[in-house]
Amino acid sequence: MQITVHWEDLATPVLLMVLSLILSLVTRRWRRRRQAAVRWRSRTHWEWLPFMFGLVVVIAELVRLLGVPDPWITVSDTIARVFAITTVFMAVRVVFMLFIRGTRLLFRRGEAESGS
């Protein structure tokens, strides 16, 4: 079965990548202003998740769209899978970091209320 891909199918992943870059620039400026990176000492990189998702889809579809030979399709599928696994690990790390920050904030509020 031949998979058909059209140029219009690449619009959404490319838009995700562009929006992720804009989001990254905005959050970098916000962190500098607020100095949150200094306070938390680690970043979650949540703003790069849409970029990674878009990159996986673009790699998978662009090779088929250009009609390259089968060995290159195999290589691009392998690269897309590696990026997909990386994206999953990034998402799990983001959720974990946000959970840790939320519990720290919750316990700090509890200590502040019980201390007064």
mmCIF file of N, CA and C in Angstrom:
data_model
loop_
_atom_site.group_PDB
_atom_site.id
_atom_site.type_symbol
_atom_site.label_atom_id
_atom_site.label_comp_id
_atom_site.label_asym_id
_atom_site.label_seq_id
_atom_site.Cartn_x
_atom_site.Cartn_y
_atom_site.Cartn_z
ATOM 1 N N MET A 1 0.835 -1.176 0.000
ATOM 2 C CA MET A 1 0.000 0.000 0.000
ATOM 3 C C MET A 1 0.882 1.242 0.000
ATOM 4 N N GLN A 2 0.665 2.108 -0.941
ATOM 5 C CA GLN A 2 1.448 3.335 -1.082
ATOM 6 C C GLN A 2 0.843 4.441 -0.223
ATOM 7 N N ILE A 3 1.682 5.084 0.556
ATOM 8 C CA ILE A 3 1.224 6.188 1.384
ATOM 9 C C ILE A 3 1.341 7.467 0.577
ATOM 10 N N THR A 4 0.266 8.206 0.486
ATOM 11 C CA THR A 4 0.307 9.458 -0.269
ATOM 12 C C THR A 4 0.421 10.623 0.694
ATOM 13 N N VAL A 5 1.328 11.530 0.378
ATOM 14 C CA VAL A 5 1.565 12.710 1.194
ATOM 15 C C VAL A 5 1.486 13.917 0.279
ATOM 16 N N HIS A 6 0.873 14.968 0.750
ATOM 17 C CA HIS A 6 0.752 16.201 -0.020
ATOM 18 C C HIS A 6 1.502 17.316 0.697
ATOM 19 N N TRP A 7 1.840 18.341 -0.057
ATOM 20 C CA TRP A 7 2.568 19.480 0.529
ATOM 21 C C TRP A 7 1.759 20.139 1.633
ATOM 22 N N GLU A 8 0.433 20.103 1.531
ATOM 23 C CA GLU A 8 -0.409 20.727 2.551
ATOM 24 C C GLU A 8 -0.285 20.006 3.892
ATOM 25 N N ASP A 9 0.105 18.717 3.848
ATOM 26 C CA ASP A 9 0.245 17.950 5.088
ATOM 27 C C ASP A 9 1.415 18.441 5.934
ATOM 28 N N LEU A 10 2.335 19.171 5.326
ATOM 29 C CA LEU A 10 3.491 19.681 6.064
ATOM 30 C C LEU A 10 3.222 21.035 6.725
ATOM 31 N N ALA A 11 2.085 21.632 6.442
ATOM 32 C CA ALA A 11 1.801 22.969 6.981
ATOM 33 C C ALA A 11 1.679 22.957 8.509
ATOM 34 N N THR A 12 0.966 22.006 9.057
ATOM 35 C CA THR A 12 0.768 21.957 10.504
ATOM 36 C C THR A 12 2.064 21.690 11.265
ATOM 37 N N PRO A 13 2.873 20.698 10.863
ATOM 38 C CA PRO A 13 4.128 20.499 11.599
ATOM 39 C C PRO A 13 5.081 21.681 11.493
ATOM 40 N N VAL A 14 5.148 22.303 10.332
ATOM 41 C CA VAL A 14 6.024 23.466 10.190
ATOM 42 C C VAL A 14 5.503 24.622 11.045
ATOM 43 N N LEU A 15 4.196 24.796 11.091
ATOM 44 C CA LEU A 15 3.610 25.827 11.939
ATOM 45 C C LEU A 15 3.907 25.550 13.413
ATOM 46 N N LEU A 16 3.846 24.279 13.825
ATOM 47 C CA LEU A 16 4.206 23.918 15.199
ATOM 48 C C LEU A 16 5.657 24.280 15.500
ATOM 49 N N MET A 17 6.543 24.028 14.540
ATOM 50 C CA MET A 17 7.956 24.336 14.738
ATOM 51 C C MET A 17 8.183 25.834 14.874
ATOM 52 N N VAL A 18 7.521 26.624 14.035
ATOM 53 C CA VAL A 18 7.670 28.080 14.097
ATOM 54 C C VAL A 18 7.102 28.623 15.406
ATOM 55 N N LEU A 19 5.934 28.150 15.798
ATOM 56 C CA LEU A 19 5.339 28.605 17.055
ATOM 57 C C LEU A 19 6.194 28.202 18.254
ATOM 58 N N SER A 20 6.836 27.049 18.179
ATOM 59 C CA SER A 20 7.715 26.630 19.258
ATOM 60 C C SER A 20 8.933 27.537 19.366
ATOM 61 N N LEU A 21 9.486 27.943 18.236
ATOM 62 C CA LEU A 21 10.611 28.880 18.268
ATOM 63 C C LEU A 21 10.198 30.220 18.877
ATOM 64 N N ILE A 22 9.033 30.707 18.501
ATOM 65 C CA ILE A 22 8.531 31.965 19.063
ATOM 66 C C ILE A 22 8.300 31.809 20.573
ATOM 67 N N LEU A 23 7.702 30.699 20.971
ATOM 68 C CA LEU A 23 7.471 30.433 22.385
ATOM 69 C C LEU A 23 8.777 30.362 23.166
ATOM 70 N N SER A 24 9.796 29.768 22.560
ATOM 71 C CA SER A 24 11.100 29.681 23.213
ATOM 72 C C SER A 24 11.702 31.066 23.426
ATOM 73 N N LEU A 25 11.591 31.928 22.424
ATOM 74 C CA LEU A 25 12.126 33.283 22.575
ATOM 75 C C LEU A 25 11.372 34.070 23.634
ATOM 76 N N VAL A 26 10.062 33.909 23.687
ATOM 77 C CA VAL A 26 9.252 34.624 24.677
ATOM 78 C C VAL A 26 9.574 34.130 26.084
ATOM 79 N N THR A 27 9.679 32.813 26.260
ATOM 80 C CA THR A 27 9.967 32.303 27.601
ATOM 81 C C THR A 27 11.390 32.646 28.032
ATOM 82 N N ARG A 28 12.317 32.714 27.094
ATOM 83 C CA ARG A 28 13.681 33.109 27.456
ATOM 84 C C ARG A 28 13.697 34.547 27.962
ATOM 85 N N ARG A 29 12.980 35.418 27.284
ATOM 86 C CA ARG A 29 12.903 36.809 27.716
ATOM 87 C C ARG A 29 12.206 36.919 29.076
ATOM 88 N N TRP A 30 11.151 36.134 29.273
ATOM 89 C CA TRP A 30 10.425 36.148 30.542
ATOM 90 C C TRP A 30 11.312 35.642 31.675
ATOM 91 N N ARG A 31 12.094 34.590 31.413
ATOM 92 C CA ARG A 31 12.986 34.067 32.450
ATOM 93 C C ARG A 31 14.060 35.068 32.827
ATOM 94 N N ARG A 32 14.577 35.772 31.858
ATOM 95 C CA ARG A 32 15.601 36.783 32.166
ATOM 96 C C ARG A 32 15.018 37.896 33.013
ATOM 97 N N ARG A 33 13.820 38.310 32.657
ATOM 98 C CA ARG A 33 13.195 39.382 33.415
ATOM 99 C C ARG A 33 12.868 38.944 34.832
ATOM 100 N N ARG A 34 12.404 37.764 34.967
ATOM 101 C CA ARG A 34 11.967 37.265 36.269
ATOM 102 C C ARG A 34 13.079 36.538 37.011
ATOM 103 N N GLN A 35 14.117 36.163 36.318
ATOM 104 C CA GLN A 35 15.248 35.410 36.845
ATOM 105 C C GLN A 35 14.793 34.096 37.453
ATOM 106 N N ALA A 36 13.848 33.439 36.759
ATOM 107 C CA ALA A 36 13.343 32.152 37.250
ATOM 108 C C ALA A 36 14.368 31.049 37.067
ATOM 109 N N ALA A 37 15.195 31.151 36.044
ATOM 110 C CA ALA A 37 16.187 30.100 35.808
ATOM 111 C C ALA A 37 17.209 30.062 36.941
ATOM 112 N N VAL A 38 17.523 31.207 37.507
ATOM 113 C CA VAL A 38 18.471 31.248 38.620
ATOM 114 C C VAL A 38 17.842 30.646 39.860
ATOM 115 N N ARG A 39 16.570 30.940 40.063
ATOM 116 C CA ARG A 39 15.895 30.449 41.255
ATOM 117 C C ARG A 39 15.670 28.937 41.206
ATOM 118 N N TRP A 40 15.245 28.417 40.064
ATOM 119 C CA TRP A 40 14.924 26.991 39.982
ATOM 120 C C TRP A 40 16.132 26.129 39.645
ATOM 121 N N ARG A 41 17.155 26.686 39.060
ATOM 122 C CA ARG A 41 18.400 25.994 38.720
ATOM 123 C C ARG A 41 18.266 24.934 37.631
ATOM 124 N N SER A 42 17.082 24.640 37.162
ATOM 125 C CA SER A 42 16.916 23.711 36.052
ATOM 126 C C SER A 42 15.714 24.143 35.228
ATOM 127 N N ARG A 43 15.827 23.905 33.947
ATOM 128 C CA ARG A 43 14.748 24.281 33.039
ATOM 129 C C ARG A 43 14.020 23.034 32.582
ATOM 130 N N THR A 44 12.760 23.171 32.244
ATOM 131 C CA THR A 44 11.988 22.028 31.792
ATOM 132 C C THR A 44 12.062 21.853 30.278
ATOM 133 N N HIS A 45 12.284 22.905 29.546
ATOM 134 C CA HIS A 45 12.320 22.887 28.076
ATOM 135 C C HIS A 45 10.969 22.468 27.489
ATOM 136 N N TRP A 46 9.890 22.788 28.157
ATOM 137 C CA TRP A 46 8.573 22.425 27.660
ATOM 138 C C TRP A 46 8.242 23.133 26.360
ATOM 139 N N GLU A 47 8.872 24.266 26.121
ATOM 140 C CA GLU A 47 8.556 25.024 24.906
ATOM 141 C C GLU A 47 9.077 24.350 23.644
ATOM 142 N N TRP A 48 9.979 23.365 23.785
ATOM 143 C CA TRP A 48 10.528 22.669 22.622
ATOM 144 C C TRP A 48 9.730 21.427 22.236
ATOM 145 N N LEU A 49 8.751 21.029 22.999
ATOM 146 C CA LEU A 49 7.964 19.846 22.669
ATOM 147 C C LEU A 49 7.221 19.969 21.335
ATOM 148 N N PRO A 50 6.553 21.093 21.041
ATOM 149 C CA PRO A 50 5.919 21.205 19.723
ATOM 150 C C PRO A 50 6.934 21.167 18.578
ATOM 151 N N PHE A 51 8.115 21.738 18.797
ATOM 152 C CA PHE A 51 9.149 21.709 17.767
ATOM 153 C C PHE A 51 9.572 20.270 17.480
ATOM 154 N N MET A 52 9.794 19.496 18.524
ATOM 155 C CA MET A 52 10.218 18.115 18.333
ATOM 156 C C MET A 52 9.130 17.287 17.647
ATOM 157 N N PHE A 53 7.881 17.506 18.038
ATOM 158 C CA PHE A 53 6.783 16.792 17.386
ATOM 159 C C PHE A 53 6.707 17.155 15.906
ATOM 160 N N GLY A 54 6.820 18.447 15.606
ATOM 161 C CA GLY A 54 6.795 18.885 14.212
ATOM 162 C C GLY A 54 7.961 18.327 13.419
ATOM 163 N N LEU A 55 9.136 18.262 14.041
ATOM 164 C CA LEU A 55 10.312 17.724 13.371
ATOM 165 C C LEU A 55 10.135 16.253 13.023
ATOM 166 N N VAL A 56 9.546 15.484 13.911
ATOM 167 C CA VAL A 56 9.299 14.066 13.644
ATOM 168 C C VAL A 56 8.375 13.913 12.435
ATOM 169 N N VAL A 57 7.309 14.685 12.407
ATOM 170 C CA VAL A 57 6.345 14.571 11.308
ATOM 171 C C VAL A 57 6.960 15.052 9.997
ATOM 172 N N VAL A 58 7.720 16.134 10.026
ATOM 173 C CA VAL A 58 8.337 16.647 8.806
ATOM 174 C C VAL A 58 9.332 15.641 8.242
ATOM 175 N N ILE A 59 10.166 15.054 9.089
ATOM 176 C CA ILE A 59 11.138 14.062 8.604
ATOM 177 C C ILE A 59 10.419 12.869 7.990
ATOM 178 N N ALA A 60 9.379 12.402 8.649
ATOM 179 C CA ALA A 60 8.668 11.220 8.151
ATOM 180 C C ALA A 60 7.950 11.500 6.831
ATOM 181 N N GLU A 61 7.355 12.685 6.682
ATOM 182 C CA GLU A 61 6.557 12.954 5.495
ATOM 183 C C GLU A 61 7.373 13.520 4.337
ATOM 184 N N LEU A 62 8.386 14.300 4.626
ATOM 185 C CA LEU A 62 9.134 14.961 3.562
ATOM 186 C C LEU A 62 9.861 13.961 2.668
ATOM 187 N N VAL A 63 10.410 12.928 3.245
ATOM 188 C CA VAL A 63 11.131 11.931 2.449
ATOM 189 C C VAL A 63 10.180 11.208 1.508
ATOM 190 N N ARG A 64 9.001 10.883 1.988
ATOM 191 C CA ARG A 64 8.018 10.225 1.121
ATOM 192 C C ARG A 64 7.499 11.180 0.051
ATOM 193 N N LEU A 65 7.388 12.442 0.412
ATOM 194 C CA LEU A 65 6.895 13.436 -0.542
ATOM 195 C C LEU A 65 7.877 13.656 -1.688
ATOM 196 N N LEU A 66 9.157 13.620 -1.370
ATOM 197 C CA LEU A 66 10.176 13.833 -2.398
ATOM 198 C C LEU A 66 10.431 12.594 -3.252
ATOM 199 N N GLY A 67 9.952 11.461 -2.812
ATOM 200 C CA GLY A 67 10.077 10.241 -3.595
ATOM 201 C C GLY A 67 11.493 9.687 -3.650
ATOM 202 N N VAL A 68 12.179 9.700 -2.537
ATOM 203 C CA VAL A 68 13.545 9.184 -2.481
ATOM 204 C C VAL A 68 13.525 7.654 -2.449
ATOM 205 N N PRO A 69 14.674 7.010 -2.742
ATOM 206 C CA PRO A 69 14.710 5.541 -2.739
ATOM 207 C C PRO A 69 14.445 4.947 -1.351
ATOM 208 N N ASP A 70 14.119 3.667 -1.350
ATOM 209 C CA ASP A 70 13.749 2.965 -0.116
ATOM 210 C C ASP A 70 14.813 2.977 0.974
ATOM 211 N N PRO A 71 16.108 2.842 0.685
ATOM 212 C CA PRO A 71 17.083 2.897 1.792
ATOM 213 C C PRO A 71 17.050 4.224 2.548
ATOM 214 N N TRP A 72 16.821 5.313 1.845
ATOM 215 C CA TRP A 72 16.751 6.617 2.514
ATOM 216 C C TRP A 72 15.479 6.755 3.331
ATOM 217 N N ILE A 73 14.414 6.103 2.884
ATOM 218 C CA ILE A 73 13.179 6.104 3.675
ATOM 219 C C ILE A 73 13.405 5.361 4.983
ATOM 220 N N THR A 74 14.143 4.256 4.926
ATOM 221 C CA THR A 74 14.461 3.502 6.139
ATOM 222 C C THR A 74 15.293 4.339 7.103
ATOM 223 N N VAL A 75 16.281 5.045 6.566
ATOM 224 C CA VAL A 75 17.125 5.897 7.414
ATOM 225 C C VAL A 75 16.300 7.020 8.031
ATOM 226 N N SER A 76 15.452 7.659 7.234
ATOM 227 C CA SER A 76 14.642 8.760 7.770
ATOM 228 C C SER A 76 13.632 8.265 8.799
ATOM 229 N N ASP A 77 13.070 7.076 8.591
ATOM 230 C CA ASP A 77 12.156 6.523 9.590
ATOM 231 C C ASP A 77 12.872 6.244 10.906
ATOM 232 N N THR A 78 14.112 5.766 10.817
ATOM 233 C CA THR A 78 14.894 5.514 12.029
ATOM 234 C C THR A 78 15.183 6.824 12.757
ATOM 235 N N ILE A 79 15.567 7.856 12.020
ATOM 236 C CA ILE A 79 15.823 9.165 12.624
ATOM 237 C C ILE A 79 14.546 9.725 13.248
ATOM 238 N N ALA A 80 13.424 9.586 12.557
ATOM 239 C CA ALA A 80 12.148 10.070 13.093
ATOM 240 C C ALA A 80 11.774 9.326 14.378
ATOM 241 N N ARG A 81 12.046 8.016 14.431
ATOM 242 C CA ARG A 81 11.750 7.259 15.650
ATOM 243 C C ARG A 81 12.631 7.697 16.811
ATOM 244 N N VAL A 82 13.897 7.977 16.521
ATOM 245 C CA VAL A 82 14.794 8.447 17.579
ATOM 246 C C VAL A 82 14.298 9.781 18.131
ATOM 247 N N PHE A 83 13.912 10.702 17.241
ATOM 248 C CA PHE A 83 13.369 11.982 17.699
ATOM 249 C C PHE A 83 12.056 11.798 18.435
ATOM 250 N N ALA A 84 11.233 10.837 18.018
ATOM 251 C CA ALA A 84 9.962 10.589 18.704
ATOM 252 C C ALA A 84 10.208 10.077 20.123
ATOM 253 N N ILE A 85 11.160 9.164 20.292
ATOM 254 C CA ILE A 85 11.487 8.668 21.620
ATOM 255 C C ILE A 85 12.056 9.789 22.483
ATOM 256 N N THR A 86 12.891 10.639 21.884
ATOM 257 C CA THR A 86 13.433 11.793 22.608
ATOM 258 C C THR A 86 12.310 12.728 23.051
ATOM 259 N N THR A 87 11.331 12.926 22.186
ATOM 260 C CA THR A 87 10.196 13.787 22.526
ATOM 261 C C THR A 87 9.398 13.203 23.686
ATOM 262 N N VAL A 88 9.207 11.898 23.688
ATOM 263 C CA VAL A 88 8.485 11.262 24.801
ATOM 264 C C VAL A 88 9.248 11.447 26.107
ATOM 265 N N PHE A 89 10.565 11.239 26.080
ATOM 266 C CA PHE A 89 11.351 11.434 27.301
ATOM 267 C C PHE A 89 11.328 12.887 27.762
ATOM 268 N N MET A 90 11.357 13.823 26.807
ATOM 269 C CA MET A 90 11.265 15.235 27.180
ATOM 270 C C MET A 90 9.917 15.530 27.837
ATOM 271 N N ALA A 91 8.846 14.969 27.292
ATOM 272 C CA ALA A 91 7.520 15.199 27.863
ATOM 273 C C ALA A 91 7.415 14.611 29.261
ATOM 274 N N VAL A 92 7.970 13.420 29.461
ATOM 275 C CA VAL A 92 7.951 12.805 30.795
ATOM 276 C C VAL A 92 8.756 13.659 31.772
ATOM 277 N N ARG A 93 9.899 14.179 31.324
ATOM 278 C CA ARG A 93 10.726 15.032 32.195
ATOM 279 C C ARG A 93 9.992 16.320 32.557
ATOM 280 N N VAL A 94 9.297 16.900 31.592
ATOM 281 C CA VAL A 94 8.539 18.126 31.864
ATOM 282 C C VAL A 94 7.467 17.859 32.911
ATOM 283 N N VAL A 95 6.739 16.777 32.756
ATOM 284 C CA VAL A 95 5.683 16.448 33.723
ATOM 285 C C VAL A 95 6.291 16.204 35.097
ATOM 286 N N PHE A 96 7.408 15.490 35.150
ATOM 287 C CA PHE A 96 8.069 15.220 36.423
ATOM 288 C C PHE A 96 8.546 16.506 37.091
ATOM 289 N N MET A 97 9.193 17.389 36.315
ATOM 290 C CA MET A 97 9.694 18.649 36.876
ATOM 291 C C MET A 97 8.550 19.526 37.369
ATOM 292 N N LEU A 98 7.459 19.595 36.616
ATOM 293 C CA LEU A 98 6.317 20.391 37.055
ATOM 294 C C LEU A 98 5.680 19.791 38.307
ATOM 295 N N PHE A 99 5.660 18.462 38.406
ATOM 296 C CA PHE A 99 5.139 17.807 39.607
ATOM 297 C C PHE A 99 6.013 18.136 40.812
ATOM 298 N N ILE A 100 7.324 18.061 40.647
ATOM 299 C CA ILE A 100 8.245 18.366 41.748
ATOM 300 C C ILE A 100 8.094 19.820 42.176
ATOM 301 N N ARG A 101 8.028 20.727 41.207
ATOM 302 C CA ARG A 101 7.861 22.150 41.553
ATOM 303 C C ARG A 101 6.542 22.399 42.255
ATOM 304 N N GLY A 102 5.477 21.718 41.800
ATOM 305 C CA GLY A 102 4.178 21.883 42.437
ATOM 306 C C GLY A 102 4.178 21.377 43.873
ATOM 307 N N THR A 103 4.822 20.233 44.107
ATOM 308 C CA THR A 103 4.867 19.722 45.484
ATOM 309 C C THR A 103 5.735 20.607 46.372
ATOM 310 N N ARG A 104 6.821 21.143 45.848
ATOM 311 C CA ARG A 104 7.631 22.081 46.640
ATOM 312 C C ARG A 104 6.814 23.307 47.028
ATOM 313 N N LEU A 105 6.080 23.832 46.060
ATOM 314 C CA LEU A 105 5.254 25.004 46.329
ATOM 315 C C LEU A 105 4.166 24.679 47.352
ATOM 316 N N LEU A 106 3.575 23.505 47.227
ATOM 317 C CA LEU A 106 2.520 23.098 48.153
ATOM 318 C C LEU A 106 3.063 22.950 49.568
ATOM 319 N N PHE A 107 4.224 22.322 49.716
ATOM 320 C CA PHE A 107 4.799 22.147 51.047
ATOM 321 C C PHE A 107 5.284 23.468 51.636
ATOM 322 N N ARG A 108 5.763 24.377 50.806
ATOM 323 C CA ARG A 108 6.172 25.696 51.312
ATOM 324 C C ARG A 108 4.968 26.464 51.832
ATOM 325 N N ARG A 109 3.848 26.356 51.141
ATOM 326 C CA ARG A 109 2.644 27.032 51.611
ATOM 327 C C ARG A 109 2.176 26.423 52.928
ATOM 328 N N GLY A 110 2.280 25.107 53.033
ATOM 329 C CA GLY A 110 1.873 24.444 54.281
ATOM 330 C C GLY A 110 2.739 24.837 55.449
ATOM 331 N N GLU A 111 4.060 24.970 55.208
ATOM 332 C CA GLU A 111 4.983 25.396 56.261
ATOM 333 C C GLU A 111 4.728 26.840 56.661
ATOM 334 N N ALA A 112 4.431 27.677 55.690
ATOM 335 C CA ALA A 112 4.196 29.093 55.979
ATOM 336 C C ALA A 112 2.903 29.286 56.777
ATOM 337 N N GLU A 113 1.871 28.488 56.468
ATOM 338 C CA GLU A 113 0.619 28.610 57.199
ATOM 339 C C GLU A 113 0.738 28.035 58.620
ATOM 340 N N SER A 114 1.477 26.960 58.779
ATOM 341 C CA SER A 114 1.600 26.367 60.116
ATOM 342 C C SER A 114 2.572 27.128 60.988
ATOM 343 N N GLY A 115 3.509 27.871 60.390
ATOM 344 C CA GLY A 115 4.491 28.633 61.153
ATOM 345 C C GLY A 115 3.962 29.920 61.732
ATOM 346 N N SER A 116 2.857 30.408 61.223
ATOM 347 C CA SER A 116 2.346 31.692 61.725
ATOM 348 C C SER A 116 1.268 31.547 62.741
#
